[in-house]
PDB file of C-alpha atoms in Angstrom:
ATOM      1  CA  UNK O   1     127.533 111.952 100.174  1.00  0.00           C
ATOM      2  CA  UNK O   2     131.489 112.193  99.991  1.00  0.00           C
ATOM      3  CA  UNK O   3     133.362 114.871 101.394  1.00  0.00           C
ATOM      4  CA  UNK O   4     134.121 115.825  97.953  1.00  0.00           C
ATOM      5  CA  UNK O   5     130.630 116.357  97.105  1.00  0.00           C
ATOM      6  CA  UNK O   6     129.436 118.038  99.864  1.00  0.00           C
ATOM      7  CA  UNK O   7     132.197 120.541  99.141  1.00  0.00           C
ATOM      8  CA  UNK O   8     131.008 120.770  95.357  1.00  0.00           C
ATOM      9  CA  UNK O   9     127.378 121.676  97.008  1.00  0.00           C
ATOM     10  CA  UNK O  10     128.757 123.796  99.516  1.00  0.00           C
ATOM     11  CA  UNK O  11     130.216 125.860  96.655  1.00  0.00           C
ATOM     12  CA  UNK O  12     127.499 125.762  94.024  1.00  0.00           C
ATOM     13  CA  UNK O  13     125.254 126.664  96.996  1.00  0.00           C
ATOM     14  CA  UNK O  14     127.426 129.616  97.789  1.00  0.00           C
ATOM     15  CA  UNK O  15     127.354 130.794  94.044  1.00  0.00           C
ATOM     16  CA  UNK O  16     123.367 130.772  94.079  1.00  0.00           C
ATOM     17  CA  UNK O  17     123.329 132.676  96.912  1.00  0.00           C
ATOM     18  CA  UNK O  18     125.818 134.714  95.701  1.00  0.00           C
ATOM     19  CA  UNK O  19     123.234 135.365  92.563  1.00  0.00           C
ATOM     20  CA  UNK O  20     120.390 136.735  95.050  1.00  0.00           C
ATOM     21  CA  UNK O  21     122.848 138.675  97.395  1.00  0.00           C
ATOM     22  CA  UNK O  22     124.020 140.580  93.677  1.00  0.00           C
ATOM     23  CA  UNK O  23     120.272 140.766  92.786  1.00  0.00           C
ATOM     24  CA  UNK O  24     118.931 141.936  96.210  1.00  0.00           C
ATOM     25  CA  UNK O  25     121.604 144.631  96.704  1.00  0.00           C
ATOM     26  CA  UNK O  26     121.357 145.401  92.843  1.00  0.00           C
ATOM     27  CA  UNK O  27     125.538 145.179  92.811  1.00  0.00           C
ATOM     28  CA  UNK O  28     125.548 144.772  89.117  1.00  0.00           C
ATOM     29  CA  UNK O  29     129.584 144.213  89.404  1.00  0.00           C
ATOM     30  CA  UNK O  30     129.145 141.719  91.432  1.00  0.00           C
ATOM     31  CA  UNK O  31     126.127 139.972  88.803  1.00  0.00           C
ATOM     32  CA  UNK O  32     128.462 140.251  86.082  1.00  0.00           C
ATOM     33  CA  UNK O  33     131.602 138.631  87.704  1.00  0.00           C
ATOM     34  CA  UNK O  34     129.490 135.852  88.766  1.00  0.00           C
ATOM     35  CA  UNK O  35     127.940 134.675  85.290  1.00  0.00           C
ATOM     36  CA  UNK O  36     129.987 132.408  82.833  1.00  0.00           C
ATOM     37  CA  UNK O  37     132.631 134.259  80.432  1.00  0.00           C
ATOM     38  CA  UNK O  38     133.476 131.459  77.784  1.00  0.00           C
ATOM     39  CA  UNK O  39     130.414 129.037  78.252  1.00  0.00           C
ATOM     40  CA  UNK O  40     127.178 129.710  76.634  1.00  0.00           C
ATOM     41  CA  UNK O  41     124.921 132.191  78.899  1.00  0.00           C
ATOM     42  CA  UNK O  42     121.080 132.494  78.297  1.00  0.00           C
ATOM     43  CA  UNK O  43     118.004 133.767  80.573  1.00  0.00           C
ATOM     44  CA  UNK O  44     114.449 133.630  80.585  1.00  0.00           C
ATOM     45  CA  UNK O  45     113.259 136.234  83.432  1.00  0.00           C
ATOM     46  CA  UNK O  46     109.348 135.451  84.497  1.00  0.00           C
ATOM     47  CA  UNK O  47     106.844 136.159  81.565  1.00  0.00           C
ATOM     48  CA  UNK O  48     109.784 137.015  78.987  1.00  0.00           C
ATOM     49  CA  UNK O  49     111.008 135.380  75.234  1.00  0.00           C
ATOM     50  CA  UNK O  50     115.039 133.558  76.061  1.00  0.00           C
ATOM     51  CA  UNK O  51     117.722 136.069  76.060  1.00  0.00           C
ATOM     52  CA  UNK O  52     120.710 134.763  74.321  1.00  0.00           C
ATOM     53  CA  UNK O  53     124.410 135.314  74.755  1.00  0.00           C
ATOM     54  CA  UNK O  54     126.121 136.918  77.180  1.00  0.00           C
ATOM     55  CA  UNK O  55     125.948 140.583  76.291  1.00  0.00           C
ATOM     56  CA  UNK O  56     121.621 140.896  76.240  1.00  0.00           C
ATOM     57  CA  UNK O  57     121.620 138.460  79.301  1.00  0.00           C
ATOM     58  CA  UNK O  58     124.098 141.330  81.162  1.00  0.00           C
ATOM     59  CA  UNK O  59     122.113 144.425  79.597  1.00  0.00           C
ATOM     60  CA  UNK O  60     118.799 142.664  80.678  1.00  0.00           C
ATOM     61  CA  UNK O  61     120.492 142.420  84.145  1.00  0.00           C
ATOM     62  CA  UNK O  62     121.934 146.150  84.189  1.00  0.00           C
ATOM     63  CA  UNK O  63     118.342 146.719  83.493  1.00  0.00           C
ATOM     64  CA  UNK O  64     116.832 145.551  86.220  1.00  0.00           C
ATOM     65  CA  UNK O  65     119.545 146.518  88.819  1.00  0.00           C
ATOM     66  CA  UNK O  66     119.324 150.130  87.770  1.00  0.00           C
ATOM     67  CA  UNK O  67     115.381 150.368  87.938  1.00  0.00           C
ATOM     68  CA  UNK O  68     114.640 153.001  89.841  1.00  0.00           C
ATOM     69  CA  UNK O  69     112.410 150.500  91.791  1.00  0.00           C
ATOM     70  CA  UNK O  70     114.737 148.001  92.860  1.00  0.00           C
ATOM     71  CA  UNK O  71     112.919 144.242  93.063  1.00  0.00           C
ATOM     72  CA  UNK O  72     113.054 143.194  96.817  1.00  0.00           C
ATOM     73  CA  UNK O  73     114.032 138.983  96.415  1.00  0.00           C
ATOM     74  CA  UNK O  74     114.784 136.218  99.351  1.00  0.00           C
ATOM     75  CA  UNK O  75     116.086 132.724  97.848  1.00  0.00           C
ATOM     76  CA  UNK O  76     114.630 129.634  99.571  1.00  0.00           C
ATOM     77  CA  UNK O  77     114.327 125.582  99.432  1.00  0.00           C
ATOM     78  CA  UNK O  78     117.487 125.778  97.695  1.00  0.00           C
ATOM     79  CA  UNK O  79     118.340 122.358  96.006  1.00  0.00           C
ATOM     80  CA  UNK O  80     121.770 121.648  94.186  1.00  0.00           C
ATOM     81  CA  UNK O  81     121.808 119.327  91.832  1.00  0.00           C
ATOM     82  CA  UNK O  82     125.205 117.804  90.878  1.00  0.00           C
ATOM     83  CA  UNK O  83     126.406 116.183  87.322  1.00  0.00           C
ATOM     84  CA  UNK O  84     129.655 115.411  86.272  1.00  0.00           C
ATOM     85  CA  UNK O  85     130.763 119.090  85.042  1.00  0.00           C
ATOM     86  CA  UNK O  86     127.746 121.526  85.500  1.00  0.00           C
ATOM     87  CA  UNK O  87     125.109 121.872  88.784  1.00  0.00           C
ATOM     88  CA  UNK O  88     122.021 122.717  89.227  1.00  0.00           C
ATOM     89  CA  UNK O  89     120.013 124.476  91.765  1.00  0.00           C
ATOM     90  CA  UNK O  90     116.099 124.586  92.366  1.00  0.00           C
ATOM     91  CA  UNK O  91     115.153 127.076  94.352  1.00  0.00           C
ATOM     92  CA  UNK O  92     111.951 129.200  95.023  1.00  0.00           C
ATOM     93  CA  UNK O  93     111.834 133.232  94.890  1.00  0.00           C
ATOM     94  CA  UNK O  94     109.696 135.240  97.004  1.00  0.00           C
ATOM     95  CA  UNK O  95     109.398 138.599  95.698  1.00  0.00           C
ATOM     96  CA  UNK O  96     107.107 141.268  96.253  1.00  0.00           C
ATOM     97  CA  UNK O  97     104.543 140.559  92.979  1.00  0.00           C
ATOM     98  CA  UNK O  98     104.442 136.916  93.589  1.00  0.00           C
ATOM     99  CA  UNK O  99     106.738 133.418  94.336  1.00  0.00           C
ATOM    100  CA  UNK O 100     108.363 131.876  91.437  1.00  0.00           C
ATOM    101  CA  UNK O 101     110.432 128.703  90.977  1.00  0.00           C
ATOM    102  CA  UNK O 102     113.771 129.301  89.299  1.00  0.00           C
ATOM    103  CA  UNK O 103     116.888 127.321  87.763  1.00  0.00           C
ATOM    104  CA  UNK O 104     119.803 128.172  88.307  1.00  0.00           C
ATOM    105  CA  UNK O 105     122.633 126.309  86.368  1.00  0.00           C
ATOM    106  CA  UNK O 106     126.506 126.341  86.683  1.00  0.00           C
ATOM    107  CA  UNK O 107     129.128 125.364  85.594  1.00  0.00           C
ATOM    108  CA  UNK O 108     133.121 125.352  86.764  1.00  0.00           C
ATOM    109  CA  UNK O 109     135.342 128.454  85.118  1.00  0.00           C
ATOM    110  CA  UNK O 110     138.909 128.700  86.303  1.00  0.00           C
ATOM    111  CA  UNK O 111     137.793 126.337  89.069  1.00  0.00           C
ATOM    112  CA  UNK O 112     134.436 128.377  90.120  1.00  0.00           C
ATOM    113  CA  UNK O 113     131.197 128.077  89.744  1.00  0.00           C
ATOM    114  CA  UNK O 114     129.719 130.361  87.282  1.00  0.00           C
ATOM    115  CA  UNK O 115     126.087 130.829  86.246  1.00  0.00           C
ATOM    116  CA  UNK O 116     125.204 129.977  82.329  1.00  0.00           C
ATOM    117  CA  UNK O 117     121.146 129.752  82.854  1.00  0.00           C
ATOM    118  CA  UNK O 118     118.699 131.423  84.871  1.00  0.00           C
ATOM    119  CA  UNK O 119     115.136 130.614  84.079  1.00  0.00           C
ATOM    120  CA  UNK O 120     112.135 132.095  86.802  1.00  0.00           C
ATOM    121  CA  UNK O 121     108.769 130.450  86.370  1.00  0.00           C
ATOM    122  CA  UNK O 122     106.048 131.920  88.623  1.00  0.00           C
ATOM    123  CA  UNK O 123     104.198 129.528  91.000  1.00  0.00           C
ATOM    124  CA  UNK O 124     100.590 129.593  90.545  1.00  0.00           C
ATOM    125  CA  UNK O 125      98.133 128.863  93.122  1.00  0.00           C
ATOM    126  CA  UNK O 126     100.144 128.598  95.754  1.00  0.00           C
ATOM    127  CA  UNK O 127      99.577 129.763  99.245  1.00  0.00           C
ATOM    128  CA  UNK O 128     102.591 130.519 100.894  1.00  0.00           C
ATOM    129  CA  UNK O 129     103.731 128.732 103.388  1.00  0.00           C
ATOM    130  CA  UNK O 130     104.798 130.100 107.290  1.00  0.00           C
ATOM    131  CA  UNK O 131     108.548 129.760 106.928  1.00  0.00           C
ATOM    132  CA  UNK O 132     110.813 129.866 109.636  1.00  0.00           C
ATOM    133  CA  UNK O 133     113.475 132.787 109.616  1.00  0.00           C
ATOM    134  CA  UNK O 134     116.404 130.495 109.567  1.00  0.00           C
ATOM    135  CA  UNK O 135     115.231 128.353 106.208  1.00  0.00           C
ATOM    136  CA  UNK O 136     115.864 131.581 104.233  1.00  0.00           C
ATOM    137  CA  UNK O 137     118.797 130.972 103.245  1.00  0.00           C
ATOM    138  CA  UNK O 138     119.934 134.866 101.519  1.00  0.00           C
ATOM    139  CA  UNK O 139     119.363 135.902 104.747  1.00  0.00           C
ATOM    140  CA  UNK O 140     122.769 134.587 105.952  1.00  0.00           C
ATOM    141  CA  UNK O 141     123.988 136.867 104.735  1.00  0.00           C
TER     142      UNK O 141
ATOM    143  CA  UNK C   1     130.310 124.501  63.465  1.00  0.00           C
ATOM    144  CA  UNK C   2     132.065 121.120  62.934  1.00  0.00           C
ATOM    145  CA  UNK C   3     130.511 118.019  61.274  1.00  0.00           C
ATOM    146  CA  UNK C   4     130.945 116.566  64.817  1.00  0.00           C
ATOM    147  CA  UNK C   5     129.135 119.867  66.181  1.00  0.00           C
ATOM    148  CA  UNK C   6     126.182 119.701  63.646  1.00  0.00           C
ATOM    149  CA  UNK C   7     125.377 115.789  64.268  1.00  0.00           C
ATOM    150  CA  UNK C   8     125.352 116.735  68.275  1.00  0.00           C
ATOM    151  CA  UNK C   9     122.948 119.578  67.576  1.00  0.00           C
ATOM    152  CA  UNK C  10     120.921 117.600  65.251  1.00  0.00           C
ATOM    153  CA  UNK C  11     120.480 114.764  67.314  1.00  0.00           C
ATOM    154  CA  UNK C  12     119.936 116.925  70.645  1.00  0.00           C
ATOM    155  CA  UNK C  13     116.856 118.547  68.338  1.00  0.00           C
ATOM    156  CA  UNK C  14     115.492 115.273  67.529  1.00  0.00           C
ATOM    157  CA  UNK C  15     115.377 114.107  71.266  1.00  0.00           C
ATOM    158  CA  UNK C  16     113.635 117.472  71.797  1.00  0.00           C
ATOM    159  CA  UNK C  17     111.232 116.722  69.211  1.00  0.00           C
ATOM    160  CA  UNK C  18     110.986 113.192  70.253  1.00  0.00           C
ATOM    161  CA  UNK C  19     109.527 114.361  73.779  1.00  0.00           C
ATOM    162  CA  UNK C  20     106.972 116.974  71.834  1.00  0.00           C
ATOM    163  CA  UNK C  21     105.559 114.038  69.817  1.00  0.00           C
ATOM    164  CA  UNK C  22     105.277 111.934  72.819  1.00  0.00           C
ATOM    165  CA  UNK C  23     104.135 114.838  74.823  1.00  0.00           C
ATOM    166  CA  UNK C  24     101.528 115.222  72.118  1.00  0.00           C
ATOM    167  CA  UNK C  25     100.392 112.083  71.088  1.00  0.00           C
ATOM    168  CA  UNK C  26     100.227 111.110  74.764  1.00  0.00           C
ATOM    169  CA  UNK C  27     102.931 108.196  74.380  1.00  0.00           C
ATOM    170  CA  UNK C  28     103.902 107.554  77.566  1.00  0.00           C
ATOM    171  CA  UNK C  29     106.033 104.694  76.392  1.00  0.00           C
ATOM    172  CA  UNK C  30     107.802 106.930  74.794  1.00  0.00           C
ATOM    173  CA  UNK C  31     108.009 109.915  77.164  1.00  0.00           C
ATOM    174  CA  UNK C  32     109.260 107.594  79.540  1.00  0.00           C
ATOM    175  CA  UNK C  33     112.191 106.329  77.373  1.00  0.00           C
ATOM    176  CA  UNK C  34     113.206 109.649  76.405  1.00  0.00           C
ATOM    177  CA  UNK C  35     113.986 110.385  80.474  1.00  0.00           C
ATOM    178  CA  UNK C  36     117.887 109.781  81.793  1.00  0.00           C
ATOM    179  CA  UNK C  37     117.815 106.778  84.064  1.00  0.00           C
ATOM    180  CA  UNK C  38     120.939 108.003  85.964  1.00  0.00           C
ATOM    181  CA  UNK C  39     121.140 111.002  85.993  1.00  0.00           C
ATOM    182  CA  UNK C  40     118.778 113.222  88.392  1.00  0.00           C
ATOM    183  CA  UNK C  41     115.700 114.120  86.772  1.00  0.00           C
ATOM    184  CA  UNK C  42     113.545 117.176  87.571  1.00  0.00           C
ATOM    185  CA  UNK C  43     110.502 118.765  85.876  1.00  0.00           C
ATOM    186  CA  UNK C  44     108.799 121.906  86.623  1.00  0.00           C
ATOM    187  CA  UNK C  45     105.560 122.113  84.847  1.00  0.00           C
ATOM    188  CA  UNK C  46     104.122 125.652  84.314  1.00  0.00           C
ATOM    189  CA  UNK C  47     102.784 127.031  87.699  1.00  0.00           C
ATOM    190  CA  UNK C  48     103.873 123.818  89.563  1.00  0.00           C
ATOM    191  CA  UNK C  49     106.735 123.781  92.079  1.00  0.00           C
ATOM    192  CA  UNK C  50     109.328 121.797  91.164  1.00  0.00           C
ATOM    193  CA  UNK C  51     109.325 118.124  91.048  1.00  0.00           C
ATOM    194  CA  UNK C  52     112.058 115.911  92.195  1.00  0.00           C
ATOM    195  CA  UNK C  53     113.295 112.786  91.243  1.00  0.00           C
ATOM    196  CA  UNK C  54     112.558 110.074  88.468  1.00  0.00           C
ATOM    197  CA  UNK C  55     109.557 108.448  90.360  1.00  0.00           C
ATOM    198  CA  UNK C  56     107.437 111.730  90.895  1.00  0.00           C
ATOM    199  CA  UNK C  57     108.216 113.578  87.205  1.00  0.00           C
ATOM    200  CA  UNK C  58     107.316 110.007  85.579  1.00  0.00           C
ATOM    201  CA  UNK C  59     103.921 109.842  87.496  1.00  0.00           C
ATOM    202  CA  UNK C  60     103.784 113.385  86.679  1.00  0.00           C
ATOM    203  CA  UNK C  61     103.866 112.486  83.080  1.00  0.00           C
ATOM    204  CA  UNK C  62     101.814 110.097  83.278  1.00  0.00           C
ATOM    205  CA  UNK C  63      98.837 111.769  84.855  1.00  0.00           C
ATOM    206  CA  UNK C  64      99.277 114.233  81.941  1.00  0.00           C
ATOM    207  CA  UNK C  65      99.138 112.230  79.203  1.00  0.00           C
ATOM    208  CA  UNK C  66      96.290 110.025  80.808  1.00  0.00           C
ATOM    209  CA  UNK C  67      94.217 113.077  80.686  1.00  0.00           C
ATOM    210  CA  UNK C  68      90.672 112.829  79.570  1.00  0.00           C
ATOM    211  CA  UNK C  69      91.904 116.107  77.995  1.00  0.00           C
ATOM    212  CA  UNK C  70      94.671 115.497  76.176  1.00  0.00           C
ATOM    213  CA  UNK C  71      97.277 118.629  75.891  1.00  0.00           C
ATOM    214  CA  UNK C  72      97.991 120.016  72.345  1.00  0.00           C
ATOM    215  CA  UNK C  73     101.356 121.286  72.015  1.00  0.00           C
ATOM    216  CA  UNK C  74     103.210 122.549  69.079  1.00  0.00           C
ATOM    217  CA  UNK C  75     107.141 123.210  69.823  1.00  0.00           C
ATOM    218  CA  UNK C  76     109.151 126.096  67.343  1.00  0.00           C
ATOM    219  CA  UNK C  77     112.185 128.138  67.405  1.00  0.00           C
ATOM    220  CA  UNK C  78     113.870 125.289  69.307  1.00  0.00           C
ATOM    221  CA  UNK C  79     117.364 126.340  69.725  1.00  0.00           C
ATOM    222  CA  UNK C  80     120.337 123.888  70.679  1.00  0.00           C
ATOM    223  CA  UNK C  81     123.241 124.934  72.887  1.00  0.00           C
ATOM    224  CA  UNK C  82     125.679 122.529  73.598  1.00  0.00           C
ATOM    225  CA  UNK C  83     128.084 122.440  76.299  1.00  0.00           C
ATOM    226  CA  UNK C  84     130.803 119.620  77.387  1.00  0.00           C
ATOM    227  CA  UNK C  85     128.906 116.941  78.133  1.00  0.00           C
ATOM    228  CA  UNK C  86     125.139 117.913  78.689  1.00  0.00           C
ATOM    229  CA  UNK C  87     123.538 120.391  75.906  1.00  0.00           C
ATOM    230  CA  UNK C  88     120.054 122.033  76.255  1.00  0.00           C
ATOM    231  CA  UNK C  89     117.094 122.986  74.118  1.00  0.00           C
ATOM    232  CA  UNK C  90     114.974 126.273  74.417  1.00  0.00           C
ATOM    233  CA  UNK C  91     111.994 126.788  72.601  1.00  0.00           C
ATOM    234  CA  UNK C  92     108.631 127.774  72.706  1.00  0.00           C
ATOM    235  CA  UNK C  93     105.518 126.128  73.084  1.00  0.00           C
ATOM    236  CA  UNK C  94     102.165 126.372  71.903  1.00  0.00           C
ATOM    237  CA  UNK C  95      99.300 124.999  73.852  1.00  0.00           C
ATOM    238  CA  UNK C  96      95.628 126.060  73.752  1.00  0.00           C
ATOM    239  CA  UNK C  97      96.092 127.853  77.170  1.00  0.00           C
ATOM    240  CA  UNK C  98      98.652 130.035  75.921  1.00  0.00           C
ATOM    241  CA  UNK C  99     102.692 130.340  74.928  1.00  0.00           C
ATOM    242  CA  UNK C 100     105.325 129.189  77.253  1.00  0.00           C
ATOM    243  CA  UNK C 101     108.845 129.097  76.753  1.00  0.00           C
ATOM    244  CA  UNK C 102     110.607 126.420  78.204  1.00  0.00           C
ATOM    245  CA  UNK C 103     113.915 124.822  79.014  1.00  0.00           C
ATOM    246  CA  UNK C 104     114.688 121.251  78.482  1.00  0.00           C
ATOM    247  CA  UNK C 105     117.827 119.765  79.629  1.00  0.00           C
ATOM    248  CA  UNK C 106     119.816 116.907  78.067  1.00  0.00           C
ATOM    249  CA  UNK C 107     122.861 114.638  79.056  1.00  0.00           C
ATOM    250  CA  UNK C 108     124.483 111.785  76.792  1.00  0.00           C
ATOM    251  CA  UNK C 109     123.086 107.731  78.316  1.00  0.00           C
ATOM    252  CA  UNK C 110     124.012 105.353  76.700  1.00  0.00           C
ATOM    253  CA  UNK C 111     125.157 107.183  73.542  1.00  0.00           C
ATOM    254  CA  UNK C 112     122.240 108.885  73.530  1.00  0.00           C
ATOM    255  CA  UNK C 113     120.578 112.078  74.639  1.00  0.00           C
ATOM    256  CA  UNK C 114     118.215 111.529  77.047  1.00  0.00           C
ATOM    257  CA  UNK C 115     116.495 114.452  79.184  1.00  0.00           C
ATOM    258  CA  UNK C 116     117.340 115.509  82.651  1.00  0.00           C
ATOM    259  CA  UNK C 117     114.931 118.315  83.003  1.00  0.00           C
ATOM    260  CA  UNK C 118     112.329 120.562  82.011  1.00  0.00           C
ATOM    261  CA  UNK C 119     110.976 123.888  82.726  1.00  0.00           C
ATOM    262  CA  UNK C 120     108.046 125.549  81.129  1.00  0.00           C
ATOM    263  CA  UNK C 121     107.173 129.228  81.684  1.00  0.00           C
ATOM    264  CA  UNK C 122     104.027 131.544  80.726  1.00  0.00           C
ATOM    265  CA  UNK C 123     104.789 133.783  78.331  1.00  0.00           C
ATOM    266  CA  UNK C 124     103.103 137.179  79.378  1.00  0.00           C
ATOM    267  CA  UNK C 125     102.117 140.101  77.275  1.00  0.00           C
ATOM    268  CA  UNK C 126     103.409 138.318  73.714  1.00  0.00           C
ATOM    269  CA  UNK C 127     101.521 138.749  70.836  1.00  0.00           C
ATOM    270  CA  UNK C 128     101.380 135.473  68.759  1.00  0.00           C
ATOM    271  CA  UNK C 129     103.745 136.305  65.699  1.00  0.00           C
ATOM    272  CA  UNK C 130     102.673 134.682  62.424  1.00  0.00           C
ATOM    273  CA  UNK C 131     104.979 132.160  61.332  1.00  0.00           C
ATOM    274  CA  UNK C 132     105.150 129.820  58.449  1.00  0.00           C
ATOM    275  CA  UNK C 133     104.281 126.006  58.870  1.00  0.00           C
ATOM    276  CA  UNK C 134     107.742 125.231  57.772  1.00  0.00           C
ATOM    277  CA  UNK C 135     108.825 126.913  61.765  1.00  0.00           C
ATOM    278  CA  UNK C 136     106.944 124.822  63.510  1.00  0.00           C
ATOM    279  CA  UNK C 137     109.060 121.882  64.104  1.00  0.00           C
ATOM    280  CA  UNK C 138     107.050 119.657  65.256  1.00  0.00           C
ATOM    281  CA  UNK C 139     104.842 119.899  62.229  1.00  0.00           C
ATOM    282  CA  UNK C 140     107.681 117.758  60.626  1.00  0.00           C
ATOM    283  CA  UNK C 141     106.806 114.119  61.772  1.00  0.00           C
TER     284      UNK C 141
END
């Protein structure tokens, strides 16, 4: 991998985690700066219909950050893929109801990454595995 | 939407119904053509973790559609969104096991679209709304 793309990951990895720090702390600011202004934006939480556009994708997330149970989420296995002008990244959820595999995708905005999909599928059937503390990777934070 | 705009969309829709048809008449031929030979591939099948690489989603593919039980699928209210210089589909899928919604991801090879990824998800708690043949899409061929 070039140093060129290992920066590219570095950053798209960044803005992923980035997405879980916002969701685990429930900074909606933070969730809001950090998804795409001009590009399409569209999300499909676990079990729900697509949400399309920008403004029901940011009132689903206000949602869930104000719920007065806040969801408890650690980001893991994180995988960015790289294409010419958007990224990628596979990653796996734990949260307290269950694991899920997500999709998070990205693309560059005034030279950042922003998010334009998320898309959470749950995992079924899966025990889950003994993870060392230092492969979860929202916990660098 | 532009001319140019309209033939993107309509031919990003075809590929998507090109992989339902496949998907459903077990074509693996097909379903195998329709995949980006370039480009990273990934497929997360519903409950599955997430499968990397050409190699693994095409023998993925193929176990499927070598099934003894073949899957029936009917795709509707596919929606295009196209960005620079990849575009996806999201729509919803009916197989006997239930409704998923599902993400599938496209980037131009060779002139044409050919897919990168896809993502199914359950559908929880959604009552089946009545819709006309005419909807379902993949009625057409």
């Amino acid at each position: 991998m070039t140093d060129a793309a290992t920066t590219e990951t570095d950053a798209v990895l960044a803005a992923n985690l980035e997405f879980y720090r916002a969701f685990g702390t429930c900074d909606y600011p933070a969730m809001n700066a950090l998804w795409a202004r001009s590009a399409p934006v569209q999300c499909i939480h676990p079990g729900w219909p697509a949400i399309m556009g920008r403004e029901p994708v940011m009132r689903s997330w206000r949602n869930l950050l104000t719920s007065p149970e806040p969801t408890r989420v650690a980001c893991h296995d994180d995988q960015a893929i790289l294409y010419e002008d958007f990224a990628l990244v596979i990653c796996e959820e734990e949260l307290s109801a269950g694991n899920l595999v997500a999709t998070n995708m990205f693309v560059k905005e005034d030279g950042r990454w922003r998010m334009v999909q998320h898309q959470a599928s749950p995992l079924i059937g899966r025990a889950q595995p003994p993870r060392p503390p230092q492969r979860r990777r929202s916990d660098r934070r």
